[in-house]
Amino acid sequence: LKRWLTLLPAGTVEQRPGLLLARAWVLHYRHRHSDIAPVVEDLEKMINAGKTLDPLSAAELKLFQGSVHFWAGRLEQAREALLQAQELATPSFASMAGLTQVYLALVGQMLGKRGAILHTLHQRIRDAGQQPAKYQLNLATARGIVHLLCGDLYPAADDGRWILQIAKGKDLAYLECWGHYLAGNSLLRAGELEAAIPYFLASAAHRYVMYRRAAIDAMAGLALTYQALGRSAAADATADDLLAFAGETGDLDSLTLAHSARARLALAQGDLDAAARWARSVEVGAVTPTLLFWLDNPVITRARILVAAGSGEEVRQASELLATLCTATEALHNDSQRI
């Protein structure tokens, strides 16, 4: 789709709402969330100039407005836009309606509405038997994410397995991969190391299909799981595969994530010098909502390493950073990262 859009005459995309929304979807699937904001602004200018959108396009615009607010940490504004998207869309708009539910779940959990969100998701999942599989998969993913964020590890793993059951034979590999990832992530955190490995292996095998950030995290999780089981050679091989994969993407953020995971593995293996070299060579930060449920976040890994191997001043800085992150994650009800 991206290549097709580039073949159009200059200015064509900017003049047509449907093409602008197609560009927003391309950016979404390429994980370039910050680049969606200018697209949303162009669409808003069209509406202010009198352009009318059909119901699906209007719902998509509200979805992307909500996503822009979410990734910028503006949770109340995100929730308002997403609720409007939900009103405009029906489950038959499977991709759009399903993604709306995922974002609403994330925002609701971070705003402290866990009970209400889970109740709504339980009802929607119960009533979605005749809806498109893509919509059902997004609902299950949303519930699994909420369980994971609040530390309900075994229910999160069950949601991951349910995703795999729904997706079986449906040719929906992108969404199916979330089942492997959620199950592996949850089982590792629960200490079920051997049980986590098949799910991480499946994620690694589909790394070119699934959401790149999740693929990198799954490979990091696999390396850490191997190391926890005393299988250092397998852990090193997995970390090497992860670095190679990140290098193939040509994306600096992916490389940062891969090197963070490698440094964390070095720490787990007792190689404090290698871990500290990475920690002292990078400056990493994070908008707290983006910490989400990832097994490895560079900002936390760097602090972890400096506490273990740093000087007194570095330990003080790391402790201050962790205290700030702890307060912020508590405010966002992100038990997964606060722990």
XYZ file of C-alpha atoms in Angstrom:
339
model
C 0.000 0.000 0.000
C 2.846 2.393 0.836
C 4.419 1.825 -2.587
C 1.061 2.338 -4.285
C 0.550 5.636 -2.487
C 3.969 6.865 -3.611
C 3.011 6.245 -7.267
C 0.211 8.818 -7.129
C 0.825 12.350 -8.440
C 2.241 14.809 -5.927
C -0.450 16.316 -3.732
C -3.081 13.692 -4.578
C -2.990 11.977 -1.190
C -3.239 15.275 0.678
C -6.447 16.154 -1.191
C -8.389 12.942 -0.496
C -9.476 11.811 2.985
C -9.528 8.137 2.047
C -5.935 8.246 0.862
C -4.823 10.150 3.941
C -6.441 7.499 6.126
C -4.687 4.807 4.092
C -1.413 6.577 4.844
C -2.305 6.617 8.552
C -2.891 2.850 8.474
C 0.473 2.340 6.759
C 2.169 4.371 9.484
C 0.298 2.438 12.171
C 1.428 -0.923 10.859
C 4.980 0.408 10.470
C 4.857 1.507 14.143
C 5.510 5.169 13.269
C 2.922 6.518 15.673
C 4.347 10.035 15.958
C 4.162 10.432 12.170
C 0.389 9.929 12.261
C -0.107 13.347 13.902
C 0.511 15.389 10.695
C -1.913 13.136 8.805
C -4.564 13.744 11.450
C -3.913 17.484 11.216
C -4.432 17.405 7.428
C -7.738 15.585 7.880
C -8.880 18.056 10.536
C -8.095 20.941 8.185
C -10.263 19.305 5.505
C -13.172 19.012 7.928
C -12.762 22.624 9.053
C -12.886 23.612 5.389
C -16.262 21.867 4.982
C -15.272 18.373 3.886
C -17.657 15.626 5.008
C -16.451 12.139 5.897
C -18.432 8.935 5.533
C -19.132 7.069 8.820
C -16.191 4.670 8.533
C -13.741 7.442 7.665
C -15.048 9.574 10.529
C -14.562 6.641 12.902
C -11.031 6.057 11.600
C -10.159 9.707 12.125
C -11.347 9.531 15.737
C -9.319 6.351 16.230
C -6.143 7.986 14.969
C -6.818 11.145 16.973
C -7.048 8.888 20.014
C -3.840 7.050 19.144
C -1.937 10.330 18.711
C -3.112 11.483 22.154
C -2.255 8.113 23.698
C 1.340 7.964 22.505
C 1.815 11.571 23.634
C 0.577 10.642 27.117
C -2.685 12.646 26.885
C -4.890 9.882 28.215
C -8.121 11.766 28.892
C -8.116 13.276 25.405
C -7.333 9.853 23.981
C -10.271 8.277 25.802
C -12.672 10.974 24.577
C -11.662 10.503 20.933
C -11.716 6.698 21.182
C -15.188 6.661 22.717
C -16.387 8.733 19.761
C -14.707 6.249 17.413
C -16.501 3.411 19.205
C -19.874 5.111 18.714
C -19.267 5.587 15.001
C -17.949 2.101 14.239
C -19.601 -1.307 14.244
C -17.812 -4.670 14.722
C -18.240 -5.275 10.987
C -15.474 -2.691 10.570
C -13.277 -5.358 12.126
C -9.798 -3.800 11.976
C -10.883 -0.340 12.990
C -13.401 -1.376 15.653
C -11.036 -3.967 17.098
C -8.071 -1.600 17.330
C -10.334 0.937 19.020
C -11.078 -1.629 21.734
C -7.360 -2.300 22.228
C -6.629 1.389 22.698
C -9.641 1.857 24.988
C -8.393 -1.025 27.109
C -4.915 0.483 27.373
C -6.241 3.931 28.217
C -8.845 2.614 30.647
C -6.280 0.548 32.563
C -3.908 3.495 32.787
C -6.714 5.734 34.055
C -7.524 3.255 36.826
C -10.687 1.828 35.266
C -9.533 -1.800 35.283
C -12.775 -3.251 36.659
C -14.995 -1.410 34.206
C -12.722 -2.227 31.263
C -12.591 -5.940 32.054
C -16.351 -6.070 32.607
C -16.948 -4.435 29.211
C -14.464 -6.723 27.479
C -15.981 -9.840 29.064
C -19.400 -8.782 27.748
C -18.117 -7.925 24.278
C -16.198 -11.196 24.021
C -19.256 -13.159 25.172
C -21.458 -11.482 22.567
C -18.948 -11.512 19.689
C -19.373 -15.119 18.591
C -20.897 -14.155 15.237
C -18.604 -11.198 14.612
C -15.536 -11.307 12.323
C -12.605 -13.261 13.751
C -10.388 -10.197 13.438
C -12.670 -8.290 15.818
C -12.759 -11.191 18.289
C -8.971 -11.438 18.220
C -8.596 -7.767 19.025
C -10.985 -8.110 21.962
C -8.994 -11.044 23.328
C -5.752 -9.114 22.834
C -7.205 -6.115 24.666
C -8.226 -8.258 27.633
C -4.858 -10.013 27.688
C -3.061 -6.668 27.724
C -5.135 -5.431 30.668
C -4.450 -8.625 32.599
C -0.749 -8.301 31.855
C -0.556 -4.635 32.841
C -2.144 -5.310 36.218
C -0.094 -8.429 36.904
C -2.785 -11.074 36.375
C -0.288 -13.365 34.682
C -2.175 -16.628 34.322
C -5.356 -14.989 32.960
C -3.124 -13.095 30.500
C -1.541 -16.371 29.400
C -5.014 -17.899 29.008
C -6.017 -14.980 26.776
C -2.906 -15.600 24.687
C -3.875 -19.245 24.232
C -7.453 -18.236 23.378
C -6.159 -15.913 20.684
C -4.328 -18.852 19.144
C -7.493 -20.921 19.258
C -9.592 -18.241 17.528
C -6.912 -17.565 14.906
C -6.367 -21.197 13.983
C -6.933 -21.638 10.258
C -8.029 -18.015 9.791
C -4.919 -16.691 7.974
C -4.576 -13.831 10.460
C -0.903 -14.275 11.320
C -0.337 -10.687 12.491
C -3.020 -10.966 15.178
C -2.204 -14.603 15.946
C 1.327 -13.550 16.859
C -0.065 -11.544 19.765
C -1.288 -14.821 21.240
C 2.210 -16.272 21.242
C 3.656 -13.065 22.643
C 1.117 -12.624 25.456
C 1.426 -16.248 26.541
C 5.240 -16.196 26.486
C 5.520 -12.847 28.277
C 3.060 -13.857 31.005
C 4.554 -17.297 31.595
C 8.094 -15.918 31.865
C 6.972 -13.379 34.449
C 5.154 -16.162 36.320
C 8.334 -18.219 36.449
C 7.002 -20.896 34.087
C 10.212 -20.869 32.076
C 9.950 -24.098 30.106
C 6.313 -23.366 29.274
C 7.230 -19.911 27.933
C 9.843 -21.146 25.446
C 7.522 -22.571 22.720
C 5.565 -19.314 22.596
C 8.724 -17.202 22.328
C 10.086 -19.537 19.644
C 6.872 -19.118 17.658
C 7.161 -15.335 17.996
C 10.777 -15.411 16.835
C 9.814 -17.546 13.846
C 7.217 -14.926 12.855
C 9.351 -11.870 13.601
C 8.945 -10.545 10.067
C 5.151 -10.739 10.379
C 4.348 -9.498 13.863
C 4.503 -6.032 15.380
C 8.235 -5.263 15.377
C 8.443 -4.001 18.960
C 6.727 -7.183 20.159
C 8.993 -9.340 17.993
C 12.102 -7.744 19.480
C 10.712 -8.121 22.991
C 9.806 -11.763 22.397
C 13.338 -12.524 21.206
C 14.724 -10.696 24.241
C 12.374 -12.732 26.419
C 13.572 -15.950 24.814
C 17.223 -15.069 25.478
C 16.475 -14.188 29.114
C 14.465 -17.392 29.549
C 17.291 -19.524 28.204
C 19.732 -17.775 30.531
C 17.463 -18.282 33.540
C 17.465 -21.989 32.695
C 21.266 -22.022 32.559
C 21.386 -22.389 28.771
C 23.863 -19.590 28.105
C 24.867 -20.745 24.626
C 21.241 -20.686 23.459
C 20.783 -17.295 25.117
C 23.813 -15.863 23.301
C 22.676 -17.291 19.960
C 19.227 -15.761 20.424
C 20.728 -12.372 21.325
C 22.886 -12.539 18.198
C 19.797 -13.313 16.107
C 18.033 -10.362 17.712
C 20.873 -7.968 16.893
C 20.921 -9.233 13.307
C 17.160 -8.778 12.984
C 17.306 -5.255 14.401
C 20.140 -4.436 12.026
C 18.089 -5.618 9.060
C 15.316 -3.168 9.914
C 17.609 -0.173 9.549
C 15.689 1.397 12.432
C 17.690 3.096 15.193
C 15.005 2.489 17.816
C 15.046 -1.235 17.037
C 18.827 -1.304 17.374
C 18.611 0.485 20.723
C 16.147 -2.125 21.954
C 18.311 -4.995 20.746
C 21.466 -3.619 22.360
C 19.541 -3.024 25.584
C 18.446 -6.659 25.616
C 22.027 -7.777 24.917
C 23.304 -5.657 27.804
C 20.673 -7.048 30.137
C 21.690 -10.572 29.138
C 25.330 -9.683 29.847
C 24.271 -8.519 33.308
C 22.431 -11.794 33.900
C 25.575 -13.679 32.828
C 27.745 -11.747 35.278
C 29.570 -9.726 32.616
C 29.247 -6.394 34.393
C 31.926 -4.718 32.265
C 30.064 -5.346 28.992
C 26.735 -4.325 30.519
C 28.203 -1.148 32.027
C 29.875 -0.138 28.737
C 26.456 -0.072 27.092
C 24.768 1.690 30.028
C 27.391 4.446 30.053
C 27.334 4.920 26.283
C 23.616 5.668 25.833
C 21.090 8.242 26.910
C 17.618 6.737 26.978
C 14.314 8.104 28.156
C 10.677 7.128 27.899
C 7.229 8.645 27.897
C 5.850 6.529 30.713
C 2.762 5.220 28.835
C 5.096 3.711 26.224
C 6.672 1.415 28.837
C 3.523 -0.692 28.519
C 4.076 -4.399 29.216
C 7.438 -4.919 27.510
C 9.839 -7.348 29.149
C 12.811 -5.108 28.410
C 12.757 -1.318 28.367
C 16.124 0.409 27.799
C 15.460 3.081 30.419
C 14.833 0.447 33.111
C 17.635 -1.833 31.906
C 20.130 1.035 32.044
C 19.093 1.854 35.603
C 19.295 -1.824 36.556
C 22.863 -2.046 35.234
C 24.027 1.167 36.888
C 22.683 -0.001 40.229
C 24.596 -3.277 39.830
C 27.857 -1.999 38.375
C 27.930 1.775 38.639
C 29.769 4.220 40.850
C 28.133 5.882 43.820
C 26.999 8.831 41.703
C 25.625 6.545 38.988
C 23.754 4.478 41.554
C 22.246 7.675 42.956
C 21.136 8.796 39.497
C 19.691 5.386 38.718
C 17.844 5.285 42.023
C 16.322 8.705 41.370
C 15.241 7.612 37.889
C 13.689 4.404 39.217
C 11.865 6.330 41.938
C 10.431 8.675 39.301
C 9.406 5.750 37.094
C 7.873 3.960 40.052
C 5.711 6.976 40.890
C 4.690 7.439 37.253
C 3.869 3.767 36.651
C 1.877 3.656 39.877
C -0.124 6.670 38.712
C -0.811 4.832 35.436
C -1.729 1.577 37.247
C 1.045 -0.223 35.353
C 1.824 -2.916 37.902
C 3.747 -4.857 35.258
C 6.520 -2.272 35.036
C 6.266 -0.942 38.594
C 7.200 -4.381 39.934
